[in-house]
Amino acid sequence: MRAIAETKSGSAHPTLILWLIIGWAGFFVFPWYGVEDSVFTFGWLFEGYPLDDDVAPVFFQGISGQKGWLLPHLIFLIGPIFALNRPRSDPLHAKILIICGALGFGWLIAQGFSIGIRGWNFGWQESLFGPLGDRQFGMGTGAMLVASAFLFILTQGIAARGAVNGDIFVVGAIGFVITIVAIFVFYPIFNMLTSAFVTQDNSYSISVFFEKFTDRRLWGLGCLQGGRCGAAWNSLVLAILVGMITTVLGLAFALVVTRTGFRFKRGLRALTVLPIITPPFVIGLAIILLFGLSGNVTRFVADTIGIAPTRWVYGMPGVLIAQVLAFTPIAFLVLIGVVEGVSPSMEEAAQTLRANRWETFRTVSLPLMRPGLANAFLLGFIESMADFGNPLVLGGNFDVLSTEIFFAIVGAQYDQGRAAVLALVLLAFTLGAFWAQRFWLGKKSYTTMTGKGDSGVHPLLPKGLAIPVYLVVGIWTIFTITIYTMIIYGSFVELWGVKNTLTFKHYITAFSIDFTQEGVRKYTGSAWDSFWTTLQIAAISAPLTAAVGLVTAYLLTRQNFAGKNSFEFGTMLSFAIPGTVIGVSYILAFNVPPLEITGTGVILVVSFIFRNMPVGVRAGIASMSQLDKSLDESSLTLGANSWQTFLNVILPLLKPAILAALVYSFVRAMTAISAVIFLVSAEYNMATSYIIGRVENNDYGLAIAYSTSLIIVMLAAVGLLQLLVGRTNIGRRHSQPSSKN
Amino acid sequence: MLNKNSKAASVSFHNVSKVYGNPTTGVRAVDDVSINIEAGTLVTLLGPSGCGKTTTLRMIAGLEMPTSGKVMIGDMDVTNLPATDRDVSMVFQSYALFPHMSVLENVSYGLKFSGFKKSEIQDRALAGLNLVGLDGYGDRLPSELSGGQQQRVAVARALVLEPQVLLFDEPLSNLDAKLRRRVREEIREIQQNLGLTVVYVTHDQEEALAVSDRIIVMNNAVIAQDGTPRDLYDAPANRFVADFIGEANILDCQIVSIEGNQALVELDGYNVRLPPRDNQVGPALLGVRPNRIVIGKPGAANSLAGEVVRVTYVGNHLELTIKTNAGELFATSDDVDAPLESGTKVSVTFAKNAPVLLKN
Ligand SMILES: Nc1ncnc2c1ncn2[C@@H]1O[C@H](COP(=O)(O)OP(=O)(O)O)[C@@H](O)[C@H]1O
Ligand SMILES: [Mg+2]
């Protein structure tokens, strides 16, 4: 017979037991504090385990008389045992779990923030409790396991009280996402906010903030009189221009692909994908090769027309061109979905109502694309604001916020406060754009998927529109092809503009391999270190990003719970936070206990997860909202729980979204620079930051050769992912069951 | 084969309300409803679109939780039990077949989570397919079946679990008219053979009358009437039910006197004797079915004088609109050869036991 209510509402609590065991393992077995290497190398077992302070589990830390503040965790790990023999419906069961989980978690956080590497972290604690003869470092595996145990004990308590229909999996997932977003998005941002108010002698003051905020270098308007403008104005104007131009170009591409008889659509699509797998600043490099002082075009013009070479491309024009080229494909990808999604039957309806093609486009198609246009603009705007590589390569005297932030942190002036203030300005701009977009879209419904089979066809573009659209696309295409030819060609040129002989020198410097006599290979090329690190970090963070993103999307589309709107906002927030800001806030927040992960690979992985998660969420939401909810519900009424439903029904139907999320986060982890540049260390250097370093040393050949190799590796990786994820066969799709027997 | 279900259980609602959204300002989809559905019967929830049928059904399934009140299945209080943990299966209006699983995998799906052995899962799933007449279709994908076959897979998938209660939400609405009649008969047959408790939602009164042991008519989130198909048709409780089930002429009348179980009712000089059904002397409402109106020669004793204003020939009967002083009447006549045409003067009487006083 069917396993029903008795087991589930009864007193067997397998999930609870599991988490208790994990908690105990964290308490008794694993080192509480972070160890030098990864825990999985188990080197810590030989460094005085279990008694040495650095590697001891909390239990031994506590009983050896020191660090007594760690022992109370045990109380809250023992408490839940008393809930085990009570049925879930017993209010006491829920109460015990909630109390133990909440207090345990709270205590863990409180002690972590209170006691740091110099004893008490806050002056008032010292005066209240007297000096503390001890100190502690960043939390490690043990602490993490115990914290997770507390978190899930708490969520099981909340579920037992009936939240979200008492669903353990859903409540746990919500709790988990909230916690990690709080730790890795809200906490660093908040922390950065406060550090903008910190004075030289470590006290807080508003005036410091205002002094830095009103700096002329930030808001000056000198460029109107031929001087230099402040970085804030520069960034803003640049971002608005980039947002508008990329949106228009992206729309033009989308229209050509969906609404014209253009014959090389596939080629066009491939061309627009290229810039996505290109580290953004590579385009900047190519532009220097074309238009720089010794660039091809510059010299050609100088030789033929006799115009003396100038540095015009260094500054706003160069950055603008590079960013437009780099970000148009993103706009295209957003808009293609929207343009295709406009229901053909609506357009056909307009035509039968006597609108001609142009009127149909203007009054029906275009307004229905509004959300897509707004999204494309927003993406272009944010990408431009956050872009770090192109302004660094091409900016010249044109200061923008992202590079200013970088120099405030790594430059001679080392000024955390200034970096924080600049980051806040940047954040204010992007959040402002985010709100403006919401406001513009308003509450109107733009639902274009009717859910019914839509067999209509999109009308072709009106003539008057098709010609300019073709023109724009043509120019862009030629330009892009030129740029990529330059990149490949440039990687073989000895020294651009000076010595134009072809050579493999750059590839050899970067990727040489020595075979010793015994046949042992040695990676002697200078790029190998950063290359392997990059591959490893990207391979680790891609599946994690996709997982977190899709679970979040599942919660947002399929579950109802209190505070869902704020939950959505929280998870999407990191989307509006430029990478530069993430980078700064991470080093400010995570180079001191309780979470001391600066300089490790973990901080890179974490930053990628939270930078790229919103895309996974969006992709997941988009495809999940096309799966009828009755699929999940029928699975539930057939006796599967929500985890089994997620695994058996939703995931297999989401393969396209999974693939999109995986590819996106993998590629992003390989090409990102804006956050990475702050977070790399000697041990964990990433390809992009290594390349930027070469560029700064004017070693363009090597930089371009390395970038070209990256592009090829990514192409291969994307293909491989496609194979791995596979496809789910659902046969030919009836959107409406036919009514014949 | 599947055995006669020994687990079929009763379902009862005790003052159940469901409010979507804000408890004070939100949509009240079900309002203080109490029902009792006996084990082994097929009960229909019938009502116009938006009256709260689906919501009621989903509360039985555990897909919605009541805002207040108590839901019992058998003698267990399941009010706060989620769908997974209830022994209830549901056939969805859209069928909700998993598109990435074969027919057999779909039917086995619920069995996998019920702790059966692999071989038994297979046997039961095949027996389920056999029951709905889909032997040999196990390896197809749902998208490779016709609408009627998909519907049967959905039924089989729910049946094989031998649930305490089986729910259907408008299961026939995606089928064409001919098929609808056949499938509803099949559903009824399976229900009776296996002794299942079935709650069946529809907005089609004919379907409800045909399949149900009992019908619960809902309107605006409350129960309008609860009874056997015959009760509802012959003795509708109120104007809404009279109108919704079959068609009815609803006329203003006057109760002249009440003696015991007989009320003397008068319509423009025409007198009939009827059970008063809680009405008092004074103005009242009278319902009469179109096929129970008798048309005679003008000037007959104790009748209503009328004039035919419209005649429509619809094949096996005539549809007539007759103007009388008591109001316009809609009538049907099997006598398709009757010399009736627009303008004919007639007299109108009601067949014995045909009219009912509607409760107020
Ligand atoms: N998820 C929901 N949120 C808000 N209102 C709902 C929801 N589901 C149904 N309703 C409302 O509740 C009422 C009853 O709906 P429903 O039970 O689906 O009606 P029926 O199945 O009888 O057509 C309707 O007014 C409907 O708009
Ligand atoms: Mg309904």
mmCIF file with all atom_site columns, N, CA and C in Angstrom, chain B residues 250-256 264-268 270 272 274 279-287 326 350 356-358:
data_model
loop_
_atom_site.group_PDB
_atom_site.id
_atom_site.type_symbol
_atom_site.label_atom_id
_atom_site.label_alt_id
_atom_site.label_comp_id
_atom_site.label_asym_id
_atom_site.label_entity_id
_atom_site.label_seq_id
_atom_site.pdbx_PDB_ins_code
_atom_site.Cartn_x
_atom_site.Cartn_y
_atom_site.Cartn_z
_atom_site.occupancy
_atom_site.B_iso_or_equiv
_atom_site.pdbx_formal_charge
_atom_site.auth_seq_id
_atom_site.auth_comp_id
_atom_site.auth_asym_id
_atom_site.auth_atom_id
_atom_site.pdbx_PDB_model_num
ATOM 1  N N  . ILE B 1 250 ? -39.324 30.712 -14.908 1.00 0.00 ? 250 ILE B N  1
ATOM 2  C CA . ILE B 1 250 ? -39.518 31.165 -13.530 1.00 0.00 ? 250 ILE B CA 1
ATOM 3  C C  . ILE B 1 250 ? -40.591 32.244 -13.567 1.00 0.00 ? 250 ILE B C  1
ATOM 4  N N  . LEU B 1 251 ? -41.686 31.994 -12.869 1.00 0.00 ? 251 LEU B N  1
ATOM 5  C CA . LEU B 1 251 ? -42.833 32.907 -12.985 1.00 0.00 ? 251 LEU B CA 1
ATOM 6  C C  . LEU B 1 251 ? -43.215 33.470 -11.634 1.00 0.00 ? 251 LEU B C  1
ATOM 7  N N  . ASP B 1 252 ? -43.668 34.723 -11.635 1.00 0.00 ? 252 ASP B N  1
ATOM 8  C CA . ASP B 1 252 ? -44.240 35.295 -10.405 1.00 0.00 ? 252 ASP B CA 1
ATOM 9  C C  . ASP B 1 252 ? -45.635 34.713 -10.213 1.00 0.00 ? 252 ASP B C  1
ATOM 10 N N  . CYS B 1 253 ? -45.941 34.307 -8.954  1.00 0.00 ? 253 CYS B N  1
ATOM 11 C CA . CYS B 1 253 ? -47.288 33.780 -8.706  1.00 0.00 ? 253 CYS B CA 1
ATOM 12 C C  . CYS B 1 253 ? -47.754 34.257 -7.341  1.00 0.00 ? 253 CYS B C  1
ATOM 13 N N  . GLN B 1 254 ? -48.945 33.849 -6.986  1.00 0.00 ? 254 GLN B N  1
ATOM 14 C CA . GLN B 1 254 ? -49.535 34.284 -5.732  1.00 0.00 ? 254 GLN B CA 1
ATOM 15 C C  . GLN B 1 254 ? -49.984 33.037 -4.983  1.00 0.00 ? 254 GLN B C  1
ATOM 16 N N  . ILE B 1 255 ? -49.553 32.882 -3.714  1.00 0.00 ? 255 ILE B N  1
ATOM 17 C CA . ILE B 1 255 ? -50.075 31.774 -2.920  1.00 0.00 ? 255 ILE B CA 1
ATOM 18 C C  . ILE B 1 255 ? -51.330 32.277 -2.218  1.00 0.00 ? 255 ILE B C  1
ATOM 19 N N  . VAL B 1 256 ? -52.431 31.636 -2.535  1.00 0.00 ? 256 VAL B N  1
ATOM 20 C CA . VAL B 1 256 ? -53.717 32.110 -2.003  1.00 0.00 ? 256 VAL B CA 1
ATOM 21 C C  . VAL B 1 256 ? -53.948 31.566 -0.603  1.00 0.00 ? 256 VAL B C  1
ATOM 22 N N  . LEU B 1 264 ? -52.474 26.506 -2.440  1.00 0.00 ? 264 LEU B N  1
ATOM 23 C CA . LEU B 1 264 ? -53.231 26.871 -3.622  1.00 0.00 ? 264 LEU B CA 1
ATOM 24 C C  . LEU B 1 264 ? -52.528 28.053 -4.264  1.00 0.00 ? 264 LEU B C  1
ATOM 25 N N  . VAL B 1 265 ? -52.065 27.839 -5.506  1.00 0.00 ? 265 VAL B N  1
ATOM 26 C CA . VAL B 1 265 ? -51.271 28.855 -6.176  1.00 0.00 ? 265 VAL B CA 1
ATOM 27 C C  . VAL B 1 265 ? -52.046 29.380 -7.368  1.00 0.00 ? 265 VAL B C  1
ATOM 28 N N  . GLU B 1 266 ? -51.999 30.672 -7.565  1.00 0.00 ? 266 GLU B N  1
ATOM 29 C CA . GLU B 1 266 ? -52.765 31.280 -8.652  1.00 0.00 ? 266 GLU B CA 1
ATOM 30 C C  . GLU B 1 266 ? -51.863 32.092 -9.558  1.00 0.00 ? 266 GLU B C  1
ATOM 31 N N  . LEU B 1 267 ? -51.993 31.848 -10.895 1.00 0.00 ? 267 LEU B N  1
ATOM 32 C CA . LEU B 1 267 ? -51.271 32.663 -11.866 1.00 0.00 ? 267 LEU B CA 1
ATOM 33 C C  . LEU B 1 267 ? -52.294 33.209 -12.836 1.00 0.00 ? 267 LEU B C  1
ATOM 34 N N  . ASP B 1 268 ? -52.544 34.465 -12.801 1.00 0.00 ? 268 ASP B N  1
ATOM 35 C CA . ASP B 1 268 ? -53.451 35.096 -13.746 1.00 0.00 ? 268 ASP B CA 1
ATOM 36 C C  . ASP B 1 268 ? -54.706 34.248 -13.977 1.00 0.00 ? 268 ASP B C  1
ATOM 37 N N  . TYR B 1 270 ? -55.195 31.082 -13.339 1.00 0.00 ? 270 TYR B N  1
ATOM 38 C CA . TYR B 1 270 ? -54.948 29.643 -13.447 1.00 0.00 ? 270 TYR B CA 1
ATOM 39 C C  . TYR B 1 270 ? -54.536 29.150 -12.070 1.00 0.00 ? 270 TYR B C  1
ATOM 40 N N  . VAL B 1 272 ? -53.223 26.099 -9.405  1.00 0.00 ? 272 VAL B N  1
ATOM 41 C CA . VAL B 1 272 ? -52.624 24.773 -9.239  1.00 0.00 ? 272 VAL B CA 1
ATOM 42 C C  . VAL B 1 272 ? -52.373 24.514 -7.772  1.00 0.00 ? 272 VAL B C  1
ATOM 43 N N  . LEU B 1 274 ? -49.899 22.710 -5.013  1.00 0.00 ? 274 LEU B N  1
ATOM 44 C CA . LEU B 1 274 ? -48.499 22.276 -4.928  1.00 0.00 ? 274 LEU B CA 1
ATOM 45 C C  . LEU B 1 274 ? -48.042 22.208 -3.492  1.00 0.00 ? 274 LEU B C  1
ATOM 46 N N  . ASN B 1 279 ? -42.835 28.165 1.816   1.00 0.00 ? 279 ASN B N  1
ATOM 47 C CA . ASN B 1 279 ? -43.349 29.480 1.445   1.00 0.00 ? 279 ASN B CA 1
ATOM 48 C C  . ASN B 1 279 ? -44.573 29.831 2.271   1.00 0.00 ? 279 ASN B C  1
ATOM 49 N N  . GLN B 1 280 ? -44.802 31.130 2.432   1.00 0.00 ? 280 GLN B N  1
ATOM 50 C CA . GLN B 1 280 ? -45.968 31.627 3.145   1.00 0.00 ? 280 GLN B CA 1
ATOM 51 C C  . GLN B 1 280 ? -46.962 32.175 2.128   1.00 0.00 ? 280 GLN B C  1
ATOM 52 N N  . VAL B 1 281 ? -48.179 32.410 2.610   1.00 0.00 ? 281 VAL B N  1
ATOM 53 C CA . VAL B 1 281 ? -49.201 33.018 1.759   1.00 0.00 ? 281 VAL B CA 1
ATOM 54 C C  . VAL B 1 281 ? -48.688 34.375 1.278   1.00 0.00 ? 281 VAL B C  1
ATOM 55 N N  . GLY B 1 282 ? -48.918 34.667 -0.007  1.00 0.00 ? 282 GLY B N  1
ATOM 56 C CA . GLY B 1 282 ? -48.429 35.929 -0.555  1.00 0.00 ? 282 GLY B CA 1
ATOM 57 C C  . GLY B 1 282 ? -47.706 35.681 -1.852  1.00 0.00 ? 282 GLY B C  1
ATOM 58 N N  . PRO B 1 283 ? -46.978 36.665 -2.371  1.00 0.00 ? 283 PRO B N  1
ATOM 59 C CA . PRO B 1 283 ? -46.278 36.501 -3.641  1.00 0.00 ? 283 PRO B CA 1
ATOM 60 C C  . PRO B 1 283 ? -45.163 35.447 -3.526  1.00 0.00 ? 283 PRO B C  1
ATOM 61 N N  . ALA B 1 284 ? -44.931 34.673 -4.605  1.00 0.00 ? 284 ALA B N  1
ATOM 62 C CA . ALA B 1 284 ? -43.909 33.625 -4.588  1.00 0.00 ? 284 ALA B CA 1
ATOM 63 C C  . ALA B 1 284 ? -43.399 33.396 -6.005  1.00 0.00 ? 284 ALA B C  1
ATOM 64 N N  . LEU B 1 285 ? -42.392 32.505 -6.119  1.00 0.00 ? 285 LEU B N  1
ATOM 65 C CA . LEU B 1 285 ? -41.830 32.180 -7.428  1.00 0.00 ? 285 LEU B CA 1
ATOM 66 C C  . LEU B 1 285 ? -42.145 30.731 -7.771  1.00 0.00 ? 285 LEU B C  1
ATOM 67 N N  . LEU B 1 286 ? -42.517 30.517 -9.034  1.00 0.00 ? 286 LEU B N  1
ATOM 68 C CA . LEU B 1 286 ? -42.872 29.197 -9.487  1.00 0.00 ? 286 LEU B CA 1
ATOM 69 C C  . LEU B 1 286 ? -41.941 28.798 -10.627 1.00 0.00 ? 286 LEU B C  1
ATOM 70 N N  . GLY B 1 287 ? -41.400 27.572 -10.575 1.00 0.00 ? 287 GLY B N  1
ATOM 71 C CA . GLY B 1 287 ? -40.543 27.117 -11.670 1.00 0.00 ? 287 GLY B CA 1
ATOM 72 C C  . GLY B 1 287 ? -41.219 25.983 -12.419 1.00 0.00 ? 287 GLY B C  1
ATOM 73 N N  . ALA B 1 326 ? -49.036 35.950 -17.402 1.00 0.00 ? 326 ALA B N  1
ATOM 74 C CA . ALA B 1 326 ? -48.156 35.646 -16.273 1.00 0.00 ? 326 ALA B CA 1
ATOM 75 C C  . ALA B 1 326 ? -46.693 35.814 -16.637 1.00 0.00 ? 326 ALA B C  1
ATOM 76 N N  . PHE B 1 350 ? -49.986 23.195 -16.939 1.00 0.00 ? 350 PHE B N  1
ATOM 77 C CA . PHE B 1 350 ? -48.752 22.504 -16.542 1.00 0.00 ? 350 PHE B CA 1
ATOM 78 C C  . PHE B 1 350 ? -49.067 21.053 -16.274 1.00 0.00 ? 350 PHE B C  1
ATOM 79 N N  . VAL B 1 356 ? -42.861 23.637 -9.549  1.00 0.00 ? 356 VAL B N  1
ATOM 80 C CA . VAL B 1 356 ? -42.499 23.649 -8.125  1.00 0.00 ? 356 VAL B CA 1
ATOM 81 C C  . VAL B 1 356 ? -42.407 25.079 -7.645  1.00 0.00 ? 356 VAL B C  1
ATOM 82 N N  . LEU B 1 357 ? -42.803 25.268 -6.388  1.00 0.00 ? 357 LEU B N  1
ATOM 83 C CA . LEU B 1 357 ? -42.557 26.566 -5.751  1.00 0.00 ? 357 LEU B CA 1
ATOM 84 C C  . LEU B 1 357 ? -41.089 26.582 -5.343  1.00 0.00 ? 357 LEU B C  1
ATOM 85 N N  . LEU B 1 358 ? -40.415 27.677 -5.657  1.00 0.00 ? 358 LEU B N  1
ATOM 86 C CA . LEU B 1 358 ? -38.997 27.764 -5.308  1.00 0.00 ? 358 LEU B CA 1
ATOM 87 C C  . LEU B 1 358 ? -38.867 28.289 -3.890  1.00 0.00 ? 358 LEU B C  1
#
